[in-house]
C-alpha cells in the first residue's frame, strides 16, 4: 500500500468501521473497493476516493479491490482501463491480484435475475423508455403500474430468456424489479434491471445482447466480492434502499453502503463527461494536458503522488456536501513536498546577454552550488562560468525606481555562487531595445563574498552563454477564469469560462547545462521562478520542454495567515 504514511486521522467512516469491529460484524474483516467506470481518465476527485478506499484497507489491515464497472458497452474503452491502472499504481496503491470487472459477473447476475422473476419480484415490461418515464410519476405524485406488471412467472421467464437470446430489438423490452410504484423514493418504483442492447462489449464480446443497469450490477458486484464497506459518493444515497432490497431478496452477503461528499475544486471541473468535452473541442490538447485535473494531467504537470495523498488527507471526508475546496490548497500541498525535495537550479526564462569585459576571453571557472538547502544529502554540483552570461531581462532597469534592487547602470549586484558585477554600459539596437549589457567583475568577490564584506542589495541567477542549454518553458494558469466554471452566461455552458490564457509558452529560455539530461522524475526548482519538471511527452534531445508545476508564491499559506 502507500509507502510509509502513518494512519490517517479519524473521520465518520472510520468511526463506523471501528464500531463494526467492536461488535464483530463481518468477522472483523474490512474489505473496500474502488469501482471506476472505464469511460474516461481519472481525475483528482477519483484520487480522493482511491486514497480513502485503499487508505482504509491499509490502516485496518484489510483489502481493497480494483473493480471496473463495465456494464455499459457503448462508452468503455481499453485505453481507459490501462490509464486507470497506471494512475492507481502511480498514486502508490496496489490491488494485488484483485483486479475485477463487473462483466465477470454477468452470468451470476442473470441467474439472480431469474431467481427474482421466479419469486415474483421482477417482470419483463414492454413499455418503451419514454412510457416508463411517464408511468414513473414525480417527486410529488406516485407512479402507475405498467400494464405488463402482472404477467405470469412463466411468461416472464420465457420473455427474459428470449431477450437474452436476441429475439427482440434494442429498447423493445426491459426487465424491471417489482417493488412499489407508489414508493416515495423514485428509485424504488420498479427500477430497470436489464436493457436490450445489441452491442459488442470490450470483454464479453458478442456473448450478451442484454446488459445490466448500474443499479442492478453495482450492489451485487460488491456482494459477490465480499465487500464489507461500500464507500461511495452522496448521489447514491437515495439508491441505498434499492441496493439493500436486492441483497435482501437474494439472501446474499450484505455490504454496508456509506456515502461521502464528492470533492469539488475551484477553477476546475470534476466530471468525466465535461473533461471529455474539453478534449474533443480542443480547449486542451489531451486528457493528460498539464492543465487538466486528471491524475495523468497532474502527473505530467509535475505533481507528486505524495502531494496528492497529502491533499486527500487534508480535505478529509465529510458526510454532507462541503464547500468547494480552493485549488490553492492542492498547490500548497505540492509546494510543501517539492520544497523539501526539489533540486535548486538556475534557468533564465527571458535572457539578456551580459559581457564581463575584464574577464578573460577563454577562461572558464566552475562554482560549487548546493542542490537543496533543505536537504544536505542532495549534495552539490559544479556550474560553469565564463565571460558572457545571460541574466533575466527583468533583472535590469535602465532607469530604476527607488525600490528596484537589481541591476542598473553603475550598480553592483551578486551573480549567485559566482562574482559581483557592476554595469558599465547599455547596448541597444537601432530601435532602442536593450540587447546587451557590458559589466565588470570584481575578482576579489569569488564565490559571492568579498574580503571587505561589501554588501550588495541584489543577487541574480544566471547561466553561462556558451554552456547554457536552450529550452521551452510552459507556464500554466487556472483552466477556468471563474472559481465555479458552471456559472456560465445565459445559453452557454462551462466552456464559455475556459481561461484562454491558461498556457504561456516561452521559447529561447536558457537553463544550466546539467539539465540537458534531466528526466520527468527530476523534481526541480528554477530559482525565483517556481517548481518545474521536464515534459515527458513533448521534450526531445533537440528541444527540452519544461512545465511549471507550481509557482513559488504560496497563496494558500497567505490566505491562512490573513484568515
Ligand atoms: P464523473 O462524474 O467524474 O464521471 P463518476 O462518479 O461517474 O465520475 P466513476 O468512475 O463512477 O465516476 O467513479 C469511481 C469512483 O470514484 C466512485 O466510487 C465515485 O464515487 C468516486 N468519485 C467520482 N468522482 C468523485 C469526486 N469528485 N470526489 C470523490 N469521489 C469521486
Ligand atoms: Mg459514473
mmCIF file of C-alpha atoms in Angstrom, residues 120-482:
data_model
loop_
_atom_site.group_PDB
_atom_site.id
_atom_site.type_symbol
_atom_site.label_atom_id
_atom_site.label_comp_id
_atom_site.label_asym_id
_atom_site.label_seq_id
_atom_site.Cartn_x
_atom_site.Cartn_y
_atom_site.Cartn_z
ATOM 1 C CA UNK A 120 -42.431 -12.752 -8.380
ATOM 2 C CA UNK A 121 -40.007 -9.878 -7.752
ATOM 3 C CA UNK A 122 -39.142 -8.983 -11.340
ATOM 4 C CA UNK A 123 -41.005 -8.766 -14.634
ATOM 5 C CA UNK A 124 -40.497 -8.079 -18.308
ATOM 6 C CA UNK A 125 -42.003 -4.791 -19.390
ATOM 7 C CA UNK A 126 -42.890 -3.844 -22.967
ATOM 8 C CA UNK A 127 -43.184 -0.128 -22.298
ATOM 9 C CA UNK A 128 -40.580 1.965 -24.062
ATOM 10 C CA UNK A 129 -38.227 4.330 -22.270
ATOM 11 C CA UNK A 130 -40.496 7.309 -22.654
ATOM 12 C CA UNK A 131 -43.558 5.450 -21.384
ATOM 13 C CA UNK A 132 -41.607 4.157 -18.431
ATOM 14 C CA UNK A 133 -40.700 7.733 -17.593
ATOM 15 C CA UNK A 134 -44.352 8.812 -17.853
ATOM 16 C CA UNK A 135 -45.558 5.968 -15.660
ATOM 17 C CA UNK A 136 -42.884 6.670 -13.064
ATOM 18 C CA UNK A 137 -44.647 9.686 -11.560
ATOM 19 C CA UNK A 138 -42.833 12.578 -9.924
ATOM 20 C CA UNK A 139 -41.471 13.550 -6.534
ATOM 21 C CA UNK A 140 -44.962 14.676 -5.536
ATOM 22 C CA UNK A 141 -47.101 12.145 -7.444
ATOM 23 C CA UNK A 142 -46.993 8.354 -7.190
ATOM 24 C CA UNK A 143 -46.310 6.314 -10.317
ATOM 25 C CA UNK A 144 -48.714 3.992 -12.145
ATOM 26 C CA UNK A 145 -48.356 0.265 -12.604
ATOM 27 C CA UNK A 146 -47.315 -0.871 -16.054
ATOM 28 C CA UNK A 147 -49.988 -2.919 -17.863
ATOM 29 C CA UNK A 148 -47.390 -5.721 -18.081
ATOM 30 C CA UNK A 149 -46.633 -5.784 -14.374
ATOM 31 C CA UNK A 150 -48.827 -8.762 -13.618
ATOM 32 C CA UNK A 151 -47.537 -11.181 -16.195
ATOM 33 C CA UNK A 152 -47.257 -14.749 -15.008
ATOM 34 C CA UNK A 153 -43.917 -16.019 -13.814
ATOM 35 C CA UNK A 154 -43.822 -18.464 -16.744
ATOM 36 C CA UNK A 155 -44.389 -15.721 -19.277
ATOM 37 C CA UNK A 156 -41.700 -13.557 -17.642
ATOM 38 C CA UNK A 157 -39.178 -16.404 -17.611
ATOM 39 C CA UNK A 158 -39.879 -17.121 -21.262
ATOM 40 C CA UNK A 159 -39.608 -13.496 -22.353
ATOM 41 C CA UNK A 160 -36.457 -12.853 -20.343
ATOM 42 C CA UNK A 161 -34.738 -15.867 -21.846
ATOM 43 C CA UNK A 162 -35.752 -14.731 -25.321
ATOM 44 C CA UNK A 163 -34.395 -11.262 -24.533
ATOM 45 C CA UNK A 164 -31.090 -12.921 -23.775
ATOM 46 C CA UNK A 165 -31.288 -14.997 -26.929
ATOM 47 C CA UNK A 166 -31.520 -11.877 -29.057
ATOM 48 C CA UNK A 167 -35.100 -12.292 -30.280
ATOM 49 C CA UNK A 168 -36.080 -8.663 -29.656
ATOM 50 C CA UNK A 169 -34.749 -5.386 -30.973
ATOM 51 C CA UNK A 170 -32.942 -2.792 -28.843
ATOM 52 C CA UNK A 171 -35.182 -0.895 -26.485
ATOM 53 C CA UNK A 172 -38.274 -3.037 -27.103
ATOM 54 C CA UNK A 173 -38.350 -4.631 -23.647
ATOM 55 C CA UNK A 174 -36.691 -4.332 -20.253
ATOM 56 C CA UNK A 175 -36.563 -6.382 -17.101
ATOM 57 C CA UNK A 176 -37.750 -4.451 -14.062
ATOM 58 C CA UNK A 177 -37.711 -5.129 -10.353
ATOM 59 C CA UNK A 178 -41.246 -5.442 -8.983
ATOM 60 C CA UNK A 179 -41.207 -3.245 -5.891
ATOM 61 C CA UNK A 180 -43.627 -0.361 -5.406
ATOM 62 C CA UNK A 181 -44.756 2.223 -7.969
ATOM 63 C CA UNK A 182 -46.069 4.422 -5.153
ATOM 64 C CA UNK A 183 -42.844 4.499 -3.125
ATOM 65 C CA UNK A 184 -41.850 7.999 -2.028
ATOM 66 C CA UNK A 185 -38.346 7.038 -3.245
ATOM 67 C CA UNK A 186 -38.429 7.106 -7.040
ATOM 68 C CA UNK A 187 -35.524 4.641 -7.188
ATOM 69 C CA UNK A 188 -37.885 2.033 -5.701
ATOM 70 C CA UNK A 189 -40.545 2.448 -8.418
ATOM 71 C CA UNK A 190 -39.796 -0.742 -10.288
ATOM 72 C CA UNK A 191 -36.305 0.210 -11.497
ATOM 73 C CA UNK A 192 -34.970 -1.222 -14.726
ATOM 74 C CA UNK A 193 -32.524 -4.104 -14.252
ATOM 75 C CA UNK A 194 -31.772 -5.088 -17.854
ATOM 76 C CA UNK A 195 -31.970 -3.380 -21.203
ATOM 77 C CA UNK A 196 -31.585 -4.870 -24.663
ATOM 78 C CA UNK A 197 -28.518 -3.616 -26.457
ATOM 79 C CA UNK A 198 -27.075 -5.445 -29.430
ATOM 80 C CA UNK A 199 -23.609 -4.062 -28.852
ATOM 81 C CA UNK A 200 -20.194 -5.632 -28.628
ATOM 82 C CA UNK A 201 -18.648 -5.486 -25.195
ATOM 83 C CA UNK A 202 -14.970 -4.885 -24.679
ATOM 84 C CA UNK A 203 -14.562 -8.038 -22.609
ATOM 85 C CA UNK A 204 -17.541 -10.290 -23.222
ATOM 86 C CA UNK A 205 -17.621 -9.699 -26.974
ATOM 87 C CA UNK A 206 -20.938 -10.676 -28.571
ATOM 88 C CA UNK A 207 -21.964 -13.052 -25.823
ATOM 89 C CA UNK A 208 -24.601 -10.709 -24.447
ATOM 90 C CA UNK A 209 -27.264 -8.531 -26.004
ATOM 91 C CA UNK A 210 -28.862 -7.637 -22.684
ATOM 92 C CA UNK A 211 -26.863 -5.592 -20.215
ATOM 93 C CA UNK A 212 -27.479 -4.997 -16.507
ATOM 94 C CA UNK A 213 -28.043 -1.440 -15.348
ATOM 95 C CA UNK A 214 -25.605 0.116 -12.917
ATOM 96 C CA UNK A 215 -28.265 -0.111 -10.193
ATOM 97 C CA UNK A 216 -28.621 -3.830 -10.661
ATOM 98 C CA UNK A 217 -24.947 -4.632 -11.140
ATOM 99 C CA UNK A 218 -23.272 -2.439 -8.597
ATOM 100 C CA UNK A 219 -24.524 -3.713 -5.246
ATOM 101 C CA UNK A 220 -24.440 -7.333 -6.350
ATOM 102 C CA UNK A 221 -20.842 -6.963 -7.559
ATOM 103 C CA UNK A 222 -19.933 -5.649 -4.105
ATOM 104 C CA UNK A 223 -21.757 -8.586 -2.555
ATOM 105 C CA UNK A 224 -20.005 -11.172 -4.731
ATOM 106 C CA UNK A 225 -16.613 -9.742 -3.769
ATOM 107 C CA UNK A 226 -17.472 -9.812 -0.073
ATOM 108 C CA UNK A 227 -17.063 -6.062 0.255
ATOM 109 C CA UNK A 228 -17.795 -5.014 3.826
ATOM 110 C CA UNK A 229 -17.941 -1.235 3.411
ATOM 111 C CA UNK A 230 -19.124 0.104 0.051
ATOM 112 C CA UNK A 231 -17.907 3.654 0.198
ATOM 113 C CA UNK A 232 -19.440 5.875 -2.463
ATOM 114 C CA UNK A 233 -20.422 9.457 -3.163
ATOM 115 C CA UNK A 234 -23.595 11.132 -1.968
ATOM 116 C CA UNK A 235 -25.580 10.905 -5.178
ATOM 117 C CA UNK A 236 -26.077 7.213 -4.387
ATOM 118 C CA UNK A 237 -27.660 7.829 -1.012
ATOM 119 C CA UNK A 238 -31.177 7.539 -2.455
ATOM 120 C CA UNK A 239 -30.201 4.307 -4.186
ATOM 121 C CA UNK A 240 -29.182 2.649 -0.938
ATOM 122 C CA UNK A 241 -32.692 1.321 -0.107
ATOM 123 C CA UNK A 242 -32.777 -0.302 -3.539
ATOM 124 C CA UNK A 243 -29.346 -1.897 -3.120
ATOM 125 C CA UNK A 244 -30.433 -3.173 0.277
ATOM 126 C CA UNK A 245 -33.655 -4.528 -1.201
ATOM 127 C CA UNK A 246 -31.804 -6.519 -3.865
ATOM 128 C CA UNK A 247 -29.386 -8.265 -1.484
ATOM 129 C CA UNK A 248 -32.193 -8.962 0.966
ATOM 130 C CA UNK A 249 -34.377 -10.544 -1.738
ATOM 131 C CA UNK A 250 -31.443 -12.654 -2.896
ATOM 132 C CA UNK A 251 -30.348 -13.556 0.631
ATOM 133 C CA UNK A 252 -26.682 -12.877 -0.153
ATOM 134 C CA UNK A 253 -23.849 -11.051 1.640
ATOM 135 C CA UNK A 254 -24.938 -7.534 2.524
ATOM 136 C CA UNK A 255 -22.241 -4.854 2.143
ATOM 137 C CA UNK A 256 -22.839 -1.661 4.051
ATOM 138 C CA UNK A 257 -23.002 1.383 1.829
ATOM 139 C CA UNK A 258 -21.576 4.606 3.259
ATOM 140 C CA UNK A 259 -21.820 7.859 1.335
ATOM 141 C CA UNK A 260 -19.460 10.826 1.499
ATOM 142 C CA UNK A 261 -19.334 14.231 -0.198
ATOM 143 C CA UNK A 262 -17.712 14.457 -3.614
ATOM 144 C CA UNK A 263 -14.645 16.577 -3.953
ATOM 145 C CA UNK A 264 -15.224 19.808 -5.782
ATOM 146 C CA UNK A 265 -12.294 22.041 -6.573
ATOM 147 C CA UNK A 266 -12.376 25.712 -7.521
ATOM 148 C CA UNK A 267 -11.369 26.843 -11.032
ATOM 149 C CA UNK A 268 -11.772 23.369 -12.469
ATOM 150 C CA UNK A 269 -14.343 20.676 -13.180
ATOM 151 C CA UNK A 270 -14.712 17.166 -11.925
ATOM 152 C CA UNK A 271 -16.858 15.327 -14.427
ATOM 153 C CA UNK A 272 -15.511 12.896 -16.984
ATOM 154 C CA UNK A 273 -18.209 13.905 -19.435
ATOM 155 C CA UNK A 274 -17.172 17.554 -19.248
ATOM 156 C CA UNK A 275 -13.468 16.766 -19.306
ATOM 157 C CA UNK A 276 -14.067 14.727 -22.449
ATOM 158 C CA UNK A 277 -15.781 17.737 -23.981
ATOM 159 C CA UNK A 278 -12.717 19.899 -23.268
ATOM 160 C CA UNK A 279 -10.556 17.388 -25.117
ATOM 161 C CA UNK A 280 -12.952 16.860 -28.019
ATOM 162 C CA UNK A 281 -13.481 20.562 -28.614
ATOM 163 C CA UNK A 282 -9.762 21.285 -28.399
ATOM 164 C CA UNK A 283 -9.850 23.558 -25.363
ATOM 165 C CA UNK A 284 -6.958 21.418 -24.129
ATOM 166 C CA UNK A 285 -4.594 19.192 -26.096
ATOM 167 C CA UNK A 286 -5.426 15.856 -24.465
ATOM 168 C CA UNK A 287 -6.645 14.080 -21.327
ATOM 169 C CA UNK A 288 -3.156 14.453 -19.890
ATOM 170 C CA UNK A 289 -2.775 18.116 -20.776
ATOM 171 C CA UNK A 290 -0.982 19.598 -17.727
ATOM 172 C CA UNK A 291 -3.910 21.978 -17.171
ATOM 173 C CA UNK A 292 -6.363 19.127 -16.722
ATOM 174 C CA UNK A 293 -7.422 17.996 -13.217
ATOM 175 C CA UNK A 294 -6.905 14.406 -14.371
ATOM 176 C CA UNK A 295 -4.375 12.333 -12.490
ATOM 177 C CA UNK A 296 -2.417 11.924 -15.727
ATOM 178 C CA UNK A 297 -2.510 15.690 -16.296
ATOM 179 C CA UNK A 298 -1.344 16.395 -12.765
ATOM 180 C CA UNK A 299 1.441 13.839 -13.129
ATOM 181 C CA UNK A 300 2.595 15.452 -16.358
ATOM 182 C CA UNK A 301 2.420 18.869 -14.737
ATOM 183 C CA UNK A 302 4.842 17.668 -12.060
ATOM 184 C CA UNK A 303 2.535 16.765 -9.194
ATOM 185 C CA UNK A 304 3.925 14.073 -6.932
ATOM 186 C CA UNK A 305 1.890 11.114 -5.603
ATOM 187 C CA UNK A 306 2.831 12.227 -2.113
ATOM 188 C CA UNK A 307 1.370 15.702 -2.607
ATOM 189 C CA UNK A 308 -1.935 14.280 -3.851
ATOM 190 C CA UNK A 309 -2.206 11.794 -0.994
ATOM 191 C CA UNK A 310 -1.426 14.600 1.407
ATOM 192 C CA UNK A 311 -4.129 16.742 -0.189
ATOM 193 C CA UNK A 312 -6.682 13.922 0.066
ATOM 194 C CA UNK A 313 -5.893 13.561 3.737
ATOM 195 C CA UNK A 314 -6.133 17.252 4.477
ATOM 196 C CA UNK A 315 -9.522 17.736 2.861
ATOM 197 C CA UNK A 316 -10.798 14.756 4.836
ATOM 198 C CA UNK A 317 -14.182 13.139 4.263
ATOM 199 C CA UNK A 318 -17.446 14.742 5.214
ATOM 200 C CA UNK A 319 -20.896 13.228 5.376
ATOM 201 C CA UNK A 320 -22.526 16.314 3.914
ATOM 202 C CA UNK A 321 -21.685 18.484 0.983
ATOM 203 C CA UNK A 322 -18.585 20.516 1.702
ATOM 204 C CA UNK A 323 -17.966 23.911 0.332
ATOM 205 C CA UNK A 324 -15.785 23.817 -2.749
ATOM 206 C CA UNK A 325 -12.108 23.238 -1.947
ATOM 207 C CA UNK A 326 -9.811 26.031 -3.106
ATOM 208 C CA UNK A 327 -7.369 24.818 -5.733
ATOM 209 C CA UNK A 328 -4.719 26.835 -3.849
ATOM 210 C CA UNK A 329 -4.737 24.082 -1.200
ATOM 211 C CA UNK A 330 -3.779 21.468 -3.796
ATOM 212 C CA UNK A 331 -0.967 23.730 -4.992
ATOM 213 C CA UNK A 332 0.124 24.320 -1.412
ATOM 214 C CA UNK A 333 0.443 20.561 -0.834
ATOM 215 C CA UNK A 334 2.641 20.251 -3.911
ATOM 216 C CA UNK A 335 4.787 23.196 -2.899
ATOM 217 C CA UNK A 336 5.344 21.710 0.555
ATOM 218 C CA UNK A 337 6.520 18.418 -0.886
ATOM 219 C CA UNK A 338 8.705 19.991 -3.566
ATOM 220 C CA UNK A 339 10.262 22.457 -1.159
ATOM 221 C CA UNK A 340 11.760 19.500 0.677
ATOM 222 C CA UNK A 341 12.767 17.509 -2.363
ATOM 223 C CA UNK A 342 13.342 19.677 -5.416
ATOM 224 C CA UNK A 343 16.842 20.384 -6.673
ATOM 225 C CA UNK A 344 17.520 24.118 -6.996
ATOM 226 C CA UNK A 345 18.866 25.102 -10.402
ATOM 227 C CA UNK A 346 19.257 28.259 -12.470
ATOM 228 C CA UNK A 347 17.193 28.948 -15.563
ATOM 229 C CA UNK A 348 16.842 32.240 -17.407
ATOM 230 C CA UNK A 349 13.436 32.489 -18.990
ATOM 231 C CA UNK A 350 13.880 35.818 -20.764
ATOM 232 C CA UNK A 351 17.614 36.067 -21.466
ATOM 233 C CA UNK A 352 19.610 39.294 -21.674
ATOM 234 C CA UNK A 353 23.281 38.918 -22.535
ATOM 235 C CA UNK A 354 25.914 40.318 -20.189
ATOM 236 C CA UNK A 355 29.543 40.601 -21.257
ATOM 237 C CA UNK A 356 32.043 40.916 -18.435
ATOM 238 C CA UNK A 357 34.710 42.953 -20.162
ATOM 239 C CA UNK A 358 37.519 42.425 -17.655
ATOM 240 C CA UNK A 359 37.021 38.639 -17.510
ATOM 241 C CA UNK A 360 39.487 36.695 -19.698
ATOM 242 C CA UNK A 361 38.056 35.623 -23.025
ATOM 243 C CA UNK A 362 38.746 31.892 -22.849
ATOM 244 C CA UNK A 363 38.599 31.357 -19.146
ATOM 245 C CA UNK A 364 36.011 29.013 -17.646
ATOM 246 C CA UNK A 365 35.564 28.589 -13.915
ATOM 247 C CA UNK A 366 33.323 26.199 -12.091
ATOM 248 C CA UNK A 367 31.411 27.141 -8.983
ATOM 249 C CA UNK A 368 30.022 24.735 -6.480
ATOM 250 C CA UNK A 369 26.305 25.099 -5.824
ATOM 251 C CA UNK A 370 24.159 23.461 -3.170
ATOM 252 C CA UNK A 371 21.430 21.316 -4.725
ATOM 253 C CA UNK A 372 18.926 21.670 -1.946
ATOM 254 C CA UNK A 373 19.361 23.776 1.169
ATOM 255 C CA UNK A 374 16.511 21.775 2.771
ATOM 256 C CA UNK A 375 18.428 18.539 2.440
ATOM 257 C CA UNK A 376 22.188 18.317 2.748
ATOM 258 C CA UNK A 377 22.199 14.761 1.448
ATOM 259 C CA UNK A 378 21.294 16.097 -2.004
ATOM 260 C CA UNK A 379 24.867 17.350 -2.270
ATOM 261 C CA UNK A 380 26.330 19.952 -4.585
ATOM 262 C CA UNK A 381 27.095 20.368 -8.264
ATOM 263 C CA UNK A 382 29.521 22.447 -10.335
ATOM 264 C CA UNK A 383 28.232 25.235 -12.583
ATOM 265 C CA UNK A 384 30.416 26.743 -15.333
ATOM 266 C CA UNK A 385 31.009 30.493 -15.512
ATOM 267 C CA UNK A 386 32.520 32.486 -18.382
ATOM 268 C CA UNK A 387 32.904 35.982 -19.802
ATOM 269 C CA UNK A 388 29.392 36.005 -21.268
ATOM 270 C CA UNK A 389 26.366 35.159 -19.178
ATOM 271 C CA UNK A 390 22.629 35.540 -19.537
ATOM 272 C CA UNK A 391 20.596 37.216 -16.850
ATOM 273 C CA UNK A 392 16.860 37.739 -16.685
ATOM 274 C CA UNK A 393 15.802 40.744 -18.763
ATOM 275 C CA UNK A 394 13.556 41.804 -15.908
ATOM 276 C CA UNK A 395 16.539 41.950 -13.569
ATOM 277 C CA UNK A 396 17.864 45.066 -15.299
ATOM 278 C CA UNK A 397 16.379 48.550 -15.465
ATOM 279 C CA UNK A 398 17.996 51.460 -17.192
ATOM 280 C CA UNK A 399 16.152 53.985 -15.090
ATOM 281 C CA UNK A 400 15.151 52.118 -11.944
ATOM 282 C CA UNK A 401 12.672 53.333 -9.342
ATOM 283 C CA UNK A 402 13.833 53.537 -5.716
ATOM 284 C CA UNK A 403 12.683 50.067 -4.674
ATOM 285 C CA UNK A 404 14.414 48.242 -7.528
ATOM 286 C CA UNK A 405 17.420 46.425 -6.046
ATOM 287 C CA UNK A 406 18.681 44.561 -9.073
ATOM 288 C CA UNK A 407 20.994 45.624 -11.859
ATOM 289 C CA UNK A 408 21.064 49.181 -13.253
ATOM 290 C CA UNK A 409 23.741 51.415 -14.794
ATOM 291 C CA UNK A 410 26.575 51.876 -12.310
ATOM 292 C CA UNK A 411 25.007 49.437 -9.868
ATOM 293 C CA UNK A 412 26.741 46.385 -8.370
ATOM 294 C CA UNK A 413 24.938 43.057 -7.796
ATOM 295 C CA UNK A 414 25.905 39.479 -6.995
ATOM 296 C CA UNK A 415 25.699 36.735 -9.597
ATOM 297 C CA UNK A 416 24.677 33.821 -7.422
ATOM 298 C CA UNK A 417 27.515 31.453 -6.466
ATOM 299 C CA UNK A 418 29.914 33.482 -8.702
ATOM 300 C CA UNK A 419 31.060 37.128 -8.594
ATOM 301 C CA UNK A 420 29.951 40.680 -8.006
ATOM 302 C CA UNK A 421 29.427 42.566 -11.249
ATOM 303 C CA UNK A 422 28.857 46.244 -11.973
ATOM 304 C CA UNK A 423 27.001 47.555 -15.001
ATOM 305 C CA UNK A 424 29.121 49.890 -17.139
ATOM 306 C CA UNK A 425 27.279 50.263 -20.399
ATOM 307 C CA UNK A 426 23.956 49.501 -22.064
ATOM 308 C CA UNK A 427 23.960 48.430 -25.708
ATOM 309 C CA UNK A 428 20.834 48.981 -27.805
ATOM 310 C CA UNK A 429 19.755 48.081 -31.304
ATOM 311 C CA UNK A 430 18.524 50.630 -33.847
ATOM 312 C CA UNK A 431 15.020 50.525 -32.388
ATOM 313 C CA UNK A 432 16.288 51.368 -28.938
ATOM 314 C CA UNK A 433 15.832 47.873 -27.499
ATOM 315 C CA UNK A 434 18.420 46.778 -24.972
ATOM 316 C CA UNK A 435 20.365 43.889 -26.449
ATOM 317 C CA UNK A 436 23.393 43.583 -24.189
ATOM 318 C CA UNK A 437 24.981 44.898 -21.020
ATOM 319 C CA UNK A 438 28.694 45.486 -20.538
ATOM 320 C CA UNK A 439 29.790 44.834 -16.972
ATOM 321 C CA UNK A 440 32.966 44.452 -14.987
ATOM 322 C CA UNK A 441 33.516 41.941 -12.243
ATOM 323 C CA UNK A 442 35.449 42.101 -9.002
ATOM 324 C CA UNK A 443 37.914 39.156 -8.959
ATOM 325 C CA UNK A 444 38.050 39.518 -5.153
ATOM 326 C CA UNK A 445 34.392 38.528 -4.890
ATOM 327 C CA UNK A 446 34.859 34.923 -5.992
ATOM 328 C CA UNK A 447 32.031 32.686 -4.760
ATOM 329 C CA UNK A 448 29.866 35.689 -3.907
ATOM 330 C CA UNK A 449 31.641 37.352 -0.975
ATOM 331 C CA UNK A 450 34.424 39.948 -0.792
ATOM 332 C CA UNK A 451 37.291 40.319 1.713
ATOM 333 C CA UNK A 452 35.892 43.706 2.759
ATOM 334 C CA UNK A 453 32.449 42.087 3.322
ATOM 335 C CA UNK A 454 30.936 44.555 0.917
ATOM 336 C CA UNK A 455 27.150 44.334 0.673
ATOM 337 C CA UNK A 456 25.026 44.309 -2.449
ATOM 338 C CA UNK A 457 21.276 44.541 -2.464
ATOM 339 C CA UNK A 458 20.555 42.122 -5.290
ATOM 340 C CA UNK A 459 21.513 38.544 -6.110
ATOM 341 C CA UNK A 460 20.707 37.403 -9.626
ATOM 342 C CA UNK A 461 20.532 33.964 -11.192
ATOM 343 C CA UNK A 462 22.385 33.497 -14.459
ATOM 344 C CA UNK A 463 23.718 30.934 -16.921
ATOM 345 C CA UNK A 464 26.899 30.934 -18.966
ATOM 346 C CA UNK A 465 26.135 31.744 -22.607
ATOM 347 C CA UNK A 466 28.468 29.192 -24.049
ATOM 348 C CA UNK A 467 27.394 26.385 -21.703
ATOM 349 C CA UNK A 468 23.683 27.005 -21.376
ATOM 350 C CA UNK A 469 21.105 24.717 -22.940
ATOM 351 C CA UNK A 470 18.152 26.141 -24.809
ATOM 352 C CA UNK A 471 14.668 25.135 -23.684
ATOM 353 C CA UNK A 472 10.979 25.888 -23.996
ATOM 354 C CA UNK A 473 9.190 26.638 -20.777
ATOM 355 C CA UNK A 474 5.449 26.309 -20.310
ATOM 356 C CA UNK A 475 3.686 28.299 -17.657
ATOM 357 C CA UNK A 476 0.158 27.437 -16.586
ATOM 358 C CA UNK A 477 -2.715 29.295 -15.077
ATOM 359 C CA UNK A 478 -6.139 28.098 -13.935
ATOM 360 C CA UNK A 479 -8.076 26.223 -16.585
ATOM 361 C CA UNK A 480 -11.163 28.356 -15.908
ATOM 362 C CA UNK A 481 -11.457 32.057 -15.250
ATOM 363 C CA UNK A 482 -14.219 31.544 -12.692
#
